[in-house]
Amino acid sequence: LACYYLNIKASKDTDGVASFFYIKSLLRLAEHLHDGNIVNGYNAMPAAFFWIRKLRDIGYEDAMGALEGLESRGQKSCANCSKRAETGEKYKHCSKCRAQWYCSKECQVEAWRAG
């Protein structure tokens, strides 16, 4: 419920504060509900990327660093099967949402089907 109300506030955000707290709450809730595990059909990362890009676009100072951190973290494991990337290897991101990385085309299709 708190994430819902923060989402409403963040949608009217002009200085970045509400969006920042919404992202933190969303990621914390996902961590709490799923114990850090990837659950097919539910992933908070696309929403987090949407809001962090909004922060960047309205000029929130720390958004660029946070965006780079999320991207770096996302590139290290497959969003579908959780396979970890080898040292120096980067997975390819979804060209539609630009918020998920997959180890293979098969994993990407499987994730799309799961929702």
Coordinates of C-alpha atoms in Angstrom, one line a residue:
L1 CA 0.0 0.0 0.0
A2 CA 2.8 2.4 0.8
C3 CA 4.4 1.7 -2.6
Y4 CA 1.1 2.5 -4.2
Y5 CA 0.9 5.9 -2.5
L6 CA 4.5 6.7 -3.2
N7 CA 3.9 5.8 -6.9
I8 CA 1.1 8.4 -7.0
K9 CA 3.4 11.0 -5.4
A10 CA 6.3 10.1 -7.6
S11 CA 4.2 10.5 -10.8
K12 CA 3.8 14.3 -9.9
D13 CA 7.4 14.6 -8.7
T14 CA 9.4 17.7 -9.9
D15 CA 12.4 17.6 -7.7
G16 CA 13.2 13.9 -7.5
V17 CA 12.7 13.3 -3.8
A18 CA 9.4 11.3 -4.1
S19 CA 10.8 9.2 -7.1
F20 CA 14.0 8.4 -5.1
F21 CA 12.0 7.1 -2.1
Y22 CA 9.6 5.2 -4.4
I23 CA 12.5 3.4 -6.0
K24 CA 14.1 2.5 -2.6
S25 CA 10.7 1.3 -1.3
L26 CA 10.0 -0.7 -4.4
L27 CA 13.3 -2.5 -4.3
R28 CA 13.1 -3.1 -0.6
L29 CA 9.6 -4.6 -0.9
A30 CA 10.8 -6.9 -3.7
E31 CA 13.7 -8.0 -1.6
H32 CA 11.5 -8.6 1.4
L33 CA 8.8 -10.5 -0.5
H34 CA 11.1 -12.8 -2.4
D35 CA 14.2 -13.0 -0.2
G36 CA 16.4 -11.7 -3.0
N37 CA 15.3 -14.5 -5.4
I38 CA 14.1 -14.0 -8.9
V39 CA 10.5 -15.0 -9.2
N40 CA 9.1 -15.4 -12.8
G41 CA 6.2 -13.1 -13.4
Y42 CA 7.4 -10.5 -10.8
N43 CA 10.4 -8.2 -11.1
A44 CA 10.7 -4.7 -9.7
M45 CA 13.7 -3.8 -11.9
P46 CA 11.8 -2.4 -14.9
A47 CA 9.8 -0.1 -12.7
A48 CA 13.0 0.9 -10.8
F49 CA 14.8 1.7 -14.1
F50 CA 11.8 3.7 -15.3
W51 CA 11.8 5.9 -12.2
I52 CA 15.6 6.3 -12.0
R53 CA 15.6 7.4 -15.7
K54 CA 12.9 9.9 -14.8
L55 CA 15.1 11.2 -12.0
R56 CA 18.0 11.6 -14.4
D57 CA 15.8 13.4 -16.9
I58 CA 14.6 16.0 -14.3
G59 CA 18.2 16.6 -13.2
Y60 CA 18.4 14.7 -9.9
E61 CA 22.1 14.8 -9.1
D62 CA 22.7 11.2 -7.9
A63 CA 20.5 9.6 -10.6
M64 CA 23.3 8.9 -13.1
G65 CA 25.5 7.1 -10.6
A66 CA 22.6 5.1 -9.4
L67 CA 21.6 4.2 -12.9
E68 CA 25.1 3.0 -13.7
G69 CA 25.1 1.0 -10.5
L70 CA 21.8 -0.7 -11.3
E71 CA 22.9 -1.5 -14.9
S72 CA 26.2 -2.9 -13.7
R73 CA 24.4 -5.1 -11.2
G74 CA 21.8 -6.2 -13.8
Q75 CA 24.5 -7.2 -16.4
K76 CA 26.0 -9.7 -14.0
S77 CA 23.1 -12.2 -13.9
C78 CA 20.3 -13.5 -16.1
A79 CA 16.9 -12.1 -15.2
N80 CA 15.3 -15.4 -15.9
C81 CA 17.6 -18.2 -14.7
S82 CA 19.9 -16.2 -12.4
K83 CA 23.0 -17.6 -14.1
R84 CA 26.0 -15.5 -13.2
A85 CA 28.1 -13.9 -16.0
E86 CA 31.7 -15.0 -16.3
T87 CA 34.4 -12.4 -15.5
G88 CA 34.4 -9.8 -18.2
E89 CA 31.2 -11.1 -19.8
K90 CA 28.1 -8.9 -20.0
Y91 CA 24.6 -10.2 -20.8
K92 CA 22.5 -8.5 -23.5
H93 CA 19.7 -6.3 -22.3
C94 CA 16.1 -6.4 -23.4
S95 CA 15.7 -3.8 -26.2
K96 CA 12.1 -3.2 -25.2
C97 CA 12.3 -2.4 -21.4
R98 CA 16.0 -1.8 -21.3
A99 CA 15.9 -3.0 -17.7
Q100 CA 16.6 -6.8 -17.9
W101 CA 19.6 -8.7 -19.0
Y102 CA 19.5 -12.3 -20.3
C103 CA 22.1 -15.0 -20.9
S104 CA 20.4 -16.3 -24.0
K105 CA 17.5 -15.7 -26.4
E106 CA 15.7 -18.7 -24.9
C107 CA 15.8 -17.2 -21.4
Q108 CA 14.5 -13.9 -22.7
V109 CA 11.5 -15.7 -24.5
E110 CA 10.8 -17.8 -21.4
A111 CA 10.7 -14.6 -19.2
W112 CA 8.4 -12.9 -21.7
R113 CA 6.0 -15.8 -21.5
A114 CA 6.1 -15.9 -17.7
G115 CA 5.0 -12.3 -17.7

